[in-house]
Amino acid sequence: MAALREPTPGPEAAPRPLVAADDAAPRRSLFWRRFRRDRLAMAGLGMLTLLYLMAIFAPVISGHVDPNKLNLLDALQGPSAAHIMGTDEYGRDIWARIVYGARISLSVGLISVSIALTIGIAIGSLAGYFGGFVDALLMRFTDAVLAFPILFILITVVAVVGPSLFNIFAVIGLTAWPGIARLVRGQFLSLRERDFVESARAAGARPWRVIFRHILPNAVAPVIVAATLGVAGAMLFEAALDFLGVGLQPPTATWGTILNAGQGYVLAGDWWFTFFPGLFLVLAILSINAIGDGLQEAFNPRALRR
Amino acid sequence: MQRYLVKRLVGAVPLLFFITVISFAIIHLAPGGPAEIYLGTSANPESVAQINHALGLDQPIYLQYVKWMFALLHGNFGTSFTTGQPVIQDILQALPVTLYLVGSAFILGWLIGIAVGVAEALKPYTRLDYLLTVVSFVLISIPVFYLGLLLILFFTVYLGWLPSIGMVTQGAPFSFLDLARHMVMPVAALTAVEVGFRARFVRASMLEALSEDFIRTARAKGLTGTVVVYKHALRNALLPLVTLFGLALPALFGGSVLIENVFSLPGIGRLQVSAVFARDYPTVMAVNTIAAVLVVVGNLLADLMYGWVDPRIRYS
């Protein structure tokens, strides 16, 4: 397979002097070969795919069990053939709740990170491209947000604006961008003095064109890595808010709300109530971190593992 | 040096101003004030207005902020809506718990992280390295509150060895052993995550340092392995890590909030969560402000430390 993807300098060699992407094709194929060799990253990718499939086909996977169906006679049952991961305090099937909960727990990362990417790239690009006063102002702002213990502000904001799905996605996204902004700015600082940017500017390209067409495409790799790890971070924050009770409210099933409910039954010895939802949270975060690591190494093989 | 310190402290002022304005605005502009929480949703509008008037919440928000700031500059965080006590009392009671948790996890996390990272870097790509790498990888992927719950399930419920609630046994005379038995699991959970992060950084940094020319020179001139590793390589490897001191703090405080709630420890994280539920504005503002100040101070200390470990840095 890899041999078929070897770079072919055919149509790519057409004269497009202002775009510095002439070596993109070989880099991409090399990238995939490196990524596929990374067993940890591939395992992560496989695991995450399974988790997403589980969320998408939740009705089938849960065996058409309603995650919100109360059955007080079956409350707090340990794992058995009927309930492979036991039942909660209302007799609801924990496996079904985990499967349906995956839908929320797995979307929060994607949506929040999309928000964070948009803001982070915008602020980082502006600061890095224009420099000077704009840069100083924007980076002051970025550092202020970065310096804040995010969980404190998340708790405050979510409790105040109300724990709806939309609010939680938005609030996590609105606080997760500073890292990306700093990264993008750094890339811009090192790229904006390069010859191909200079020549684009000399040819009369407007700032937004230079930013989007010439600089950003070259800054993609580290941003993708940061965004991937950001997905895990957002998922963690969402679960933490749910766990503290300020996030999504029962009876909504998310991995965090199940953990929140289960916490009260830990000392009673009902281990399945917390063990299983947390396990899925760990699996998801572990997979994403492995993928992020693999991406980083594949993009930049000389960089050592952090 | 002194000029640098002054400059940094002055530079932190707009930052803290910004953070307090944002927190204040978010809290006060949202619907559903403390009166609604106390009286329930069916409360009649007159009683709500009465309470709001008594708490000063019927004034324009900028005026409320100015008053709050004015009081703060006189060292007054206001009166808690829930306890009726000065907020500073609650804070002073809760802060040591959090500082103790964060401080222990910070120090232990670095010490163990350095040890693990160096062990990995000295024998890279061996079985030991892979094992430790995977372990740190798992540690950074475990939510700290889940790790706390797992520890309780194992050490409290299954083995019955350790208590899982509070700082000390209620009603029992204080003993250091009792305190230690209560704190070992919370500190361990918080430390474990730290170790994962630190070990990964130390390993990478150490590998890089070990491949430098001056290491080869040191070995070539006949220095023993230990001297080369600890005096030449480790020192240089730790330099870039000092900048992480400050960056790690917000996450550690966040972890402390979660751990305090898992183990029912009376720190500022738990104070924050209960205050938020009760819409206890003065307490929420105080906790947010204190948390921000702690992070700013931590960053400043980290920068000063950087100059201390790397004499090439000059403050200006």
XYZ file of C-alpha atoms in Angstrom:
622
model
C 0.000 0.000 0.000
C 2.659 2.429 1.023
C 4.523 1.984 -2.239
C 1.475 3.076 -4.214
C 1.433 6.318 -2.315
C 4.975 7.284 -3.177
C 5.230 10.913 -4.230
C 4.718 11.584 -7.896
C 5.884 15.018 -8.936
C 3.431 15.158 -11.822
C 0.698 17.794 -11.775
C 2.064 19.188 -8.570
C 5.002 20.607 -10.519
C 2.750 23.037 -12.368
C 3.969 26.592 -11.842
C 2.376 27.867 -8.706
C 5.234 29.964 -7.455
C 3.522 31.648 -4.563
C 2.339 28.545 -2.762
C 4.893 26.811 -0.655
C 3.073 23.505 -0.656
C 5.099 21.773 -3.350
C 6.444 19.221 -0.897
C 3.096 18.510 0.758
C 2.399 15.262 -1.076
C 5.532 13.354 -0.080
C 5.264 14.693 3.434
C 1.731 13.378 3.752
C 2.553 9.880 2.583
C 5.548 9.765 4.854
C 3.333 10.967 7.618
C 0.878 8.089 7.200
C 3.618 5.527 7.068
C 5.098 6.859 10.278
C 1.732 7.059 11.988
C 0.785 3.536 11.030
C 4.009 2.190 12.468
C 3.119 3.637 15.861
C 1.371 0.722 17.513
C 0.159 2.702 20.510
C -1.384 5.361 18.286
C -3.010 2.794 16.027
C -4.437 0.990 19.049
C -5.795 4.323 20.234
C -7.350 5.006 16.855
C -8.987 1.560 16.844
C -10.282 1.961 20.383
C -11.674 5.419 19.719
C -13.379 4.223 16.533
C -15.046 1.462 18.537
C -16.216 3.961 21.138
C -17.694 6.240 18.485
C -19.426 3.297 16.817
C -20.804 2.384 20.217
C -22.209 5.907 20.613
C -23.687 5.981 17.117
C -25.320 2.570 17.347
C -26.285 2.978 21.001
C -29.743 1.375 20.689
C -28.302 -1.783 19.128
C -25.249 -1.964 21.391
C -27.299 -1.588 24.550
C -29.616 -4.379 23.369
C -32.505 -1.927 23.035
C -32.532 -1.331 26.774
C -33.887 2.090 27.720
C -31.130 3.849 29.729
C -33.740 5.779 31.698
C -36.100 2.924 32.496
C -36.603 2.741 36.244
C -36.938 -0.614 37.932
C -36.700 -0.125 41.657
C -36.915 -3.838 42.385
C -33.602 -4.300 40.575
C -31.801 -1.355 42.221
C -28.055 -1.630 42.937
C -27.578 -5.098 41.507
C -24.018 -6.199 40.810
C -22.952 -7.305 37.338
C -24.962 -10.306 36.140
C -26.117 -11.887 32.902
C -29.143 -9.598 32.810
C -27.146 -6.443 33.605
C -23.529 -6.971 32.576
C -22.379 -3.837 34.410
C -24.978 -3.906 37.131
C -27.737 -1.416 37.903
C -27.836 1.982 39.601
C -29.867 3.213 42.542
C -33.051 3.304 40.439
C -32.463 -0.086 38.853
C -31.394 1.417 35.526
C -29.005 -0.654 33.449
C -25.523 0.879 33.798
C -24.228 -0.567 30.516
C -27.110 1.067 28.648
C -26.430 4.344 30.444
C -22.735 4.163 29.571
C -23.515 3.432 25.925
C -25.966 6.318 25.616
C -23.750 8.527 27.758
C -20.978 8.046 25.212
C -22.981 10.206 22.827
C -22.586 13.264 25.027
C -19.190 12.459 26.466
C -17.739 11.912 22.994
C -19.328 14.955 21.334
C -18.233 17.476 23.918
C -14.596 17.151 22.897
C -15.240 17.661 19.202
C -17.590 20.608 19.573
C -15.694 22.413 22.293
C -12.406 21.987 20.485
C -13.937 23.343 17.265
C -14.919 26.467 19.176
C -11.516 26.684 20.807
C -9.773 26.195 17.459
C -11.731 28.982 15.813
C -10.953 31.488 18.567
C -7.394 30.297 19.098
C -6.462 30.432 15.427
C -8.068 33.850 15.000
C -6.315 35.395 17.987
C -3.010 33.626 17.397
C -2.947 34.602 13.706
C -3.736 38.237 14.352
C -1.171 38.508 17.120
C 1.530 36.673 15.202
C 0.936 38.364 11.876
C 0.600 41.961 12.957
C 2.908 41.869 15.974
C 3.571 45.037 17.910
C 0.721 46.523 19.879
C -1.885 44.043 18.611
C 0.358 41.187 19.652
C 1.076 42.648 23.082
C -2.594 43.267 23.760
C -3.854 39.901 22.548
C -1.140 37.937 24.301
C -1.777 39.760 27.581
C -5.387 38.683 27.253
C -4.374 35.129 26.346
C -1.997 34.869 29.296
C -4.702 36.138 31.596
C -7.044 33.357 30.551
C -4.252 30.809 30.606
C -3.184 31.805 34.102
C -6.609 31.257 35.525
C -7.456 27.985 37.252
C -9.941 27.039 34.550
C -11.978 24.635 36.637
C -12.894 27.412 39.088
C -14.222 29.624 36.327
C -15.992 26.692 34.641
C -17.781 25.841 37.869
C -18.774 29.460 38.359
C -19.959 30.043 34.810
C -21.824 26.783 34.332
C -23.587 27.117 37.669
C -24.621 30.629 36.737
C -25.624 30.265 33.077
C -27.305 26.943 33.706
C -26.093 23.438 32.965
C -27.544 22.909 29.504
C -25.690 20.849 26.915
C -25.152 23.911 24.743
C -23.848 26.010 27.633
C -21.372 23.374 28.719
C -20.017 22.853 25.210
C -19.733 26.602 24.720
C -18.165 27.396 28.072
C -15.511 24.700 27.743
C -14.772 25.855 24.187
C -14.590 29.489 25.256
C -11.965 28.724 27.884
C -9.860 26.181 25.988
C -8.381 28.391 23.264
C -5.369 30.126 24.901
C -2.996 27.216 24.347
C -3.897 27.064 20.668
C -3.605 30.839 20.300
C -0.085 30.821 21.716
C 0.916 27.934 19.514
C -0.430 29.568 16.352
C 1.226 32.852 17.262
C 4.557 31.113 17.708
C 4.212 29.479 14.291
C 3.376 32.819 12.721
C 6.364 34.508 14.300
C 8.716 31.973 12.799
C 6.935 31.712 9.437
C 6.148 35.323 8.656
C 9.749 36.255 7.910
C 10.249 33.327 5.538
C 10.884 33.981 1.860
C 7.644 32.535 0.520
C 5.613 34.808 2.763
C 7.759 37.740 1.813
C 7.247 37.022 -1.886
C 3.494 36.649 -1.411
C 3.410 40.022 0.263
C 5.608 41.526 -2.438
C 3.182 40.180 -5.047
C 0.496 42.261 -3.385
C -1.413 39.626 -1.407
C -3.633 41.100 1.270
C -3.022 40.186 4.907
C -5.939 37.761 5.166
C -4.745 35.975 2.054
C -1.219 35.696 3.372
C -2.586 34.432 6.688
C -4.976 31.822 5.316
C -3.249 30.798 2.111
C 0.420 30.982 2.949
C 1.075 30.858 6.665
C -1.714 28.824 8.253
C -1.330 25.773 5.986
C 2.250 25.522 7.151
C 1.267 25.749 10.787
C -1.251 22.917 10.600
C 0.788 20.099 12.133
C 1.300 21.400 15.671
C -2.233 22.771 15.729
C -3.670 19.357 14.888
C -1.672 17.789 17.686
C -2.803 20.425 20.169
C -6.417 20.080 19.022
C -6.299 16.312 19.454
C -5.008 16.593 22.993
C -7.572 19.346 23.526
C -10.370 16.885 22.788
C -9.210 14.787 25.726
C -8.993 17.886 27.906
C -12.502 19.026 27.033
C -13.869 15.558 27.729
C -12.141 15.598 31.098
C -13.579 18.997 32.027
C -17.084 17.977 31.015
C -16.876 14.801 33.074
C -15.448 16.776 36.001
C -18.328 19.290 35.912
C -20.886 16.478 35.767
C -19.084 14.687 38.562
C -19.179 17.772 40.794
C -22.903 18.053 40.149
C -22.696 21.469 38.464
C -22.710 20.017 34.939
C -25.430 18.104 33.151
C -28.167 17.046 35.499
C -29.763 13.666 36.099
C -31.455 11.783 34.585
C -29.248 12.656 31.576
C -26.756 9.837 31.215
C -23.138 10.892 30.718
C -20.077 9.173 32.096
C -19.705 12.068 34.526
C -23.290 12.000 35.811
C -23.145 8.234 36.368
C -19.933 8.750 38.365
C -21.618 11.523 40.334
C -24.518 9.252 41.243
C -22.209 6.331 41.918
C -19.989 8.291 44.285
C -22.645 8.020 46.969
C -22.534 4.225 46.769
C -18.775 3.733 46.836
C -18.595 3.206 50.587
C -21.518 0.784 50.413
C -19.299 -1.374 48.213
C -21.301 -0.977 44.972
C -18.088 -0.777 42.955
C -19.627 -1.387 39.521
C -21.564 1.873 39.771
C -18.368 3.971 39.542
C -15.844 1.509 38.162
C -17.400 1.000 34.711
C -18.305 4.567 33.694
C -14.868 5.758 34.793
C -13.241 2.938 32.865
C -14.816 4.172 29.644
C -13.700 7.713 30.397
C -10.144 6.456 30.863
C -10.298 4.384 27.668
C -11.467 7.363 25.634
C -8.900 9.786 27.047
C -6.127 7.213 26.775
C -6.982 6.601 23.101
C -7.023 10.292 22.266
C -3.743 10.918 24.060
C -2.163 7.998 22.196
C -3.383 9.369 18.882
C -2.104 12.842 19.741
C 1.281 11.410 20.637
C 1.419 9.402 17.434
C 0.473 12.433 15.360
C 3.197 14.459 16.990
C 5.844 11.869 16.279
C 4.612 11.336 12.738
C 4.588 15.056 11.987
C 7.913 15.660 13.600
C 9.939 12.488 14.034
C 12.881 14.317 15.531
C 10.812 15.643 18.394
C 11.183 13.397 21.390
C 8.202 12.118 23.233
C 7.156 14.675 25.786
C 16.371 42.224 40.498
C 14.237 44.434 42.719
C 13.172 46.475 39.724
C 12.168 43.270 37.969
C 10.095 42.154 40.936
C 8.314 45.479 41.143
C 7.685 45.437 37.410
C 6.211 41.959 37.555
C 4.002 42.762 40.535
C 2.733 45.887 38.826
C 2.187 43.866 35.653
C 0.010 41.436 37.571
C -2.412 44.181 38.596
C -4.283 44.519 35.275
C -4.415 40.729 35.095
C -6.074 40.427 38.477
C -8.331 43.378 37.668
C -9.411 41.643 34.468
C -10.117 38.371 36.244
C -12.184 39.986 38.989
C -14.204 42.046 36.483
C -14.988 38.969 34.393
C -15.961 36.845 37.401
C -18.041 39.655 38.837
C -19.860 40.288 35.583
C -20.618 36.616 34.975
C -21.934 36.042 38.462
C -24.053 39.169 38.703
C -25.485 39.377 35.208
C -26.949 35.893 35.288
C -30.560 35.283 36.239
C -31.418 33.533 39.486
C -29.808 35.325 42.406
C -29.373 34.147 45.992
C -32.858 35.312 46.935
C -34.454 32.930 44.456
C -32.258 30.110 45.746
C -33.233 30.726 49.399
C -36.895 31.340 48.861
C -37.468 28.859 46.067
C -38.942 29.564 42.665
C -42.431 30.242 44.030
C -41.302 33.138 46.232
C -43.303 36.316 45.918
C -41.506 39.184 44.145
C -41.653 41.471 47.175
C -39.623 39.178 49.413
C -37.132 38.629 46.601
C -36.797 42.402 46.173
C -36.416 42.786 49.916
C -33.565 40.305 50.116
C -31.899 41.765 47.049
C -32.114 45.192 48.643
C -30.669 43.915 51.904
C -27.738 42.315 50.065
C -27.205 45.402 47.918
C -27.972 43.462 44.741
C -30.498 46.019 43.510
C -27.779 48.557 42.811
C -26.215 49.010 39.364
C -23.587 46.367 38.763
C -20.681 48.784 38.259
C -21.473 50.352 41.597
C -21.540 46.924 43.231
C -18.172 46.161 41.676
C -16.610 49.425 42.800
C -17.889 48.823 46.328
C -16.590 45.258 46.275
C -13.188 46.379 45.005
C -13.022 49.211 47.530
C -13.692 46.781 50.352
C -11.185 44.309 48.931
C -8.464 46.956 48.877
C -9.123 47.329 52.594
C -8.663 43.603 53.001
C -12.370 42.893 53.247
C -13.898 40.155 51.141
C -17.389 40.914 52.387
C -19.846 38.799 54.335
C -20.898 35.347 53.243
C -24.535 35.154 52.192
C -24.857 31.669 53.651
C -23.022 31.787 56.976
C -23.264 35.506 57.712
C -19.594 35.364 58.725
C -16.856 37.397 57.079
C -15.805 35.477 53.974
C -12.175 35.802 54.951
C -12.797 33.476 57.897
C -14.065 30.688 55.642
C -11.203 31.276 53.237
C -8.539 31.229 55.939
C -9.955 27.968 57.224
C -10.132 26.344 53.807
C -6.967 27.665 52.183
C -4.427 25.693 54.254
C -6.140 22.434 53.272
C -5.861 23.235 49.575
C -2.325 24.575 49.852
C -1.325 21.465 51.728
C -2.819 19.221 49.049
C -1.442 21.189 46.110
C 1.930 21.729 47.776
C 2.464 18.058 48.597
C 1.363 16.921 45.166
C 3.556 19.537 43.533
C 6.720 18.591 45.432
C 6.151 14.836 45.381
C 5.116 14.987 41.732
C 8.343 16.678 40.742
C 10.599 14.459 42.871
C 9.056 11.192 41.687
C 8.642 12.524 38.170
C 12.317 13.417 37.963
C 13.342 10.031 39.320
C 11.125 8.168 36.848
C 12.097 10.371 33.900
C 15.813 9.985 34.599
C 15.459 6.227 35.018
C 13.761 6.089 31.620
C 16.250 8.354 29.888
C 19.263 6.454 31.182
C 18.048 3.222 29.578
C 15.950 4.425 26.664
C 14.012 1.923 24.563
C 14.515 -0.871 27.074
C 11.782 -2.843 28.753
C 11.966 -0.655 31.847
C 11.600 2.471 29.727
C 8.555 1.114 27.909
C 6.952 -0.025 31.134
C 7.439 3.338 32.863
C 6.370 5.224 29.740
C 3.138 3.282 29.525
C 2.515 3.785 33.243
C 2.996 7.559 33.009
C 0.838 7.577 29.925
C -1.986 5.855 31.778
C -1.536 8.162 34.769
C -2.014 11.304 32.696
C -5.135 9.799 31.131
C -6.906 8.932 34.374
C -9.238 11.661 35.625
C -7.998 12.489 39.095
C -11.462 12.090 40.650
C -11.809 8.607 39.178
C -8.412 7.656 40.531
C -9.562 8.920 43.929
C -12.711 6.801 43.753
C -10.684 3.733 42.740
C -8.347 4.267 45.700
C -11.342 4.468 48.044
C -12.845 1.319 46.534
C -9.601 -0.574 47.059
C -8.085 0.790 50.260
C -11.225 1.741 52.170
C -13.940 -0.585 50.955
C -12.013 -3.713 49.957
C -9.049 -3.675 52.327
C -10.544 -1.462 55.018
C -7.169 0.157 55.694
C -7.689 3.863 55.195
C -10.420 6.376 56.037
C -11.887 8.185 53.032
C -13.699 11.160 54.555
C -12.288 14.380 55.979
C -8.908 15.403 57.354
C -9.145 13.794 60.787
C -11.409 11.363 62.595
C -14.338 13.299 64.031
C -14.269 13.502 67.801
C -10.959 11.705 68.192
C -7.994 13.539 69.730
C -5.670 14.964 67.073
C -2.726 12.826 66.145
C -0.320 13.156 63.275
C -0.818 9.515 62.335
C -4.557 10.087 62.030
C -4.011 13.081 59.755
C -1.537 11.153 57.635
C -3.924 8.227 57.265
C -6.605 10.609 56.013
C -4.352 12.466 53.628
C -2.403 9.643 52.019
C -5.056 8.780 49.409
C -5.957 12.343 48.342
C -2.296 13.305 48.054
C -1.457 10.073 46.235
C -4.226 10.592 43.675
C -3.216 14.185 42.998
C 0.473 13.253 42.890
C -0.017 10.336 40.518
C -1.328 12.536 37.730
C 1.503 15.010 38.300
C 4.089 12.235 38.147
C 2.764 11.160 34.765
C 3.177 14.630 33.273
C 6.542 15.365 34.891
C 8.080 12.021 33.972
C 7.270 12.541 30.300
C 8.861 15.981 30.263
C 11.902 14.911 32.260
C 12.510 11.901 30.036
C 12.425 13.975 26.846
C 14.510 16.761 28.314
C 17.034 14.352 29.790
C 17.413 12.412 26.547
C 18.115 15.647 24.775
C 20.660 16.728 27.382
C 22.411 13.353 27.277
C 22.924 13.679 23.537
C 24.683 17.040 23.845
C 28.317 17.484 23.002
C 29.336 18.540 26.498
C 28.200 15.166 27.802
C 30.501 13.412 25.380
C 33.284 15.781 26.430
C 32.640 15.059 30.082
C 32.725 11.322 29.491
C 35.809 11.632 27.296
C 37.755 13.427 29.972
C 37.134 10.447 32.214
C 34.442 11.611 34.606
C 32.436 8.817 36.183
C 28.962 8.060 34.895
C 27.250 9.335 38.024
C 28.930 12.717 37.888
C 28.132 13.089 34.207
C 24.513 12.105 34.681
C 23.689 14.117 37.758
C 26.016 17.069 37.499
C 26.124 17.696 33.779
C 23.063 16.179 32.189
C 20.368 16.440 34.878
C 21.145 20.062 35.682
C 20.761 21.068 32.083
C 17.753 18.842 31.564
C 15.910 20.457 34.455
C 16.422 23.996 33.181
C 13.606 24.106 30.639
C 11.341 22.303 33.096
C 11.427 25.132 35.595
C 9.245 27.172 33.257
C 6.622 24.463 33.702
C 6.436 25.150 37.433
C 4.057 28.016 36.941
C 2.118 26.523 34.057
C 1.256 23.432 36.077
C -0.437 25.367 38.865
C -3.887 26.055 37.368
C -4.314 22.363 36.607
C -3.186 21.398 40.102
C -5.709 23.715 41.728
C -8.378 22.256 39.465
C -7.344 18.763 40.540
C -7.538 19.851 44.143
C -11.158 20.985 43.681
C -12.066 17.504 42.475
C -10.072 15.651 45.095
C -11.503 17.783 47.905
C -14.961 16.794 46.718
C -14.105 13.099 46.451
C -12.579 12.916 49.919
C -14.811 15.528 51.609
C -11.859 17.748 52.497
C -12.768 21.275 53.624
C -10.578 23.159 51.125
C -11.370 26.120 48.897
C -12.495 23.872 46.050
C -15.279 22.444 48.154
C -16.064 25.897 49.473
C -16.343 27.099 45.879
C -18.724 24.353 44.797
C -21.059 24.805 47.759
C -20.915 28.608 47.415
C -21.775 28.374 43.732
C -24.810 26.226 44.477
C -26.038 28.750 47.065
C -25.222 31.754 44.829
C -23.076 33.003 47.684
C -21.530 35.770 45.548
C -18.987 37.153 48.028
C -17.558 33.691 48.675
C -17.404 32.772 44.986
C -15.663 36.045 44.170
C -13.229 35.599 47.032
C -12.308 32.064 45.999
C -11.841 33.049 42.356
C -9.694 36.026 43.341
C -7.568 34.006 45.735
C -7.085 31.261 43.154
C -5.969 33.826 40.586
C -3.574 35.472 43.053
C -2.077 32.098 43.935
C -1.450 31.286 40.282
C 0.087 34.705 39.619
C 2.360 34.362 42.644
C 3.265 30.832 41.607
C 4.228 32.024 38.143
C 6.352 34.782 39.603
C 8.148 32.334 41.898
C 8.735 30.049 38.918
C 10.315 32.882 36.952
C 12.519 33.886 39.858
C 13.555 30.280 40.278
C 14.474 30.142 36.628
C 16.962 32.937 37.194
C 18.305 31.135 40.216
C 18.972 27.826 38.454
C 20.171 29.446 35.223
C 22.623 32.259 35.956
C 22.613 33.232 32.289
C 19.163 34.738 32.777
C 19.242 38.395 33.707
C 16.148 40.148 34.967
C 15.475 43.534 33.502
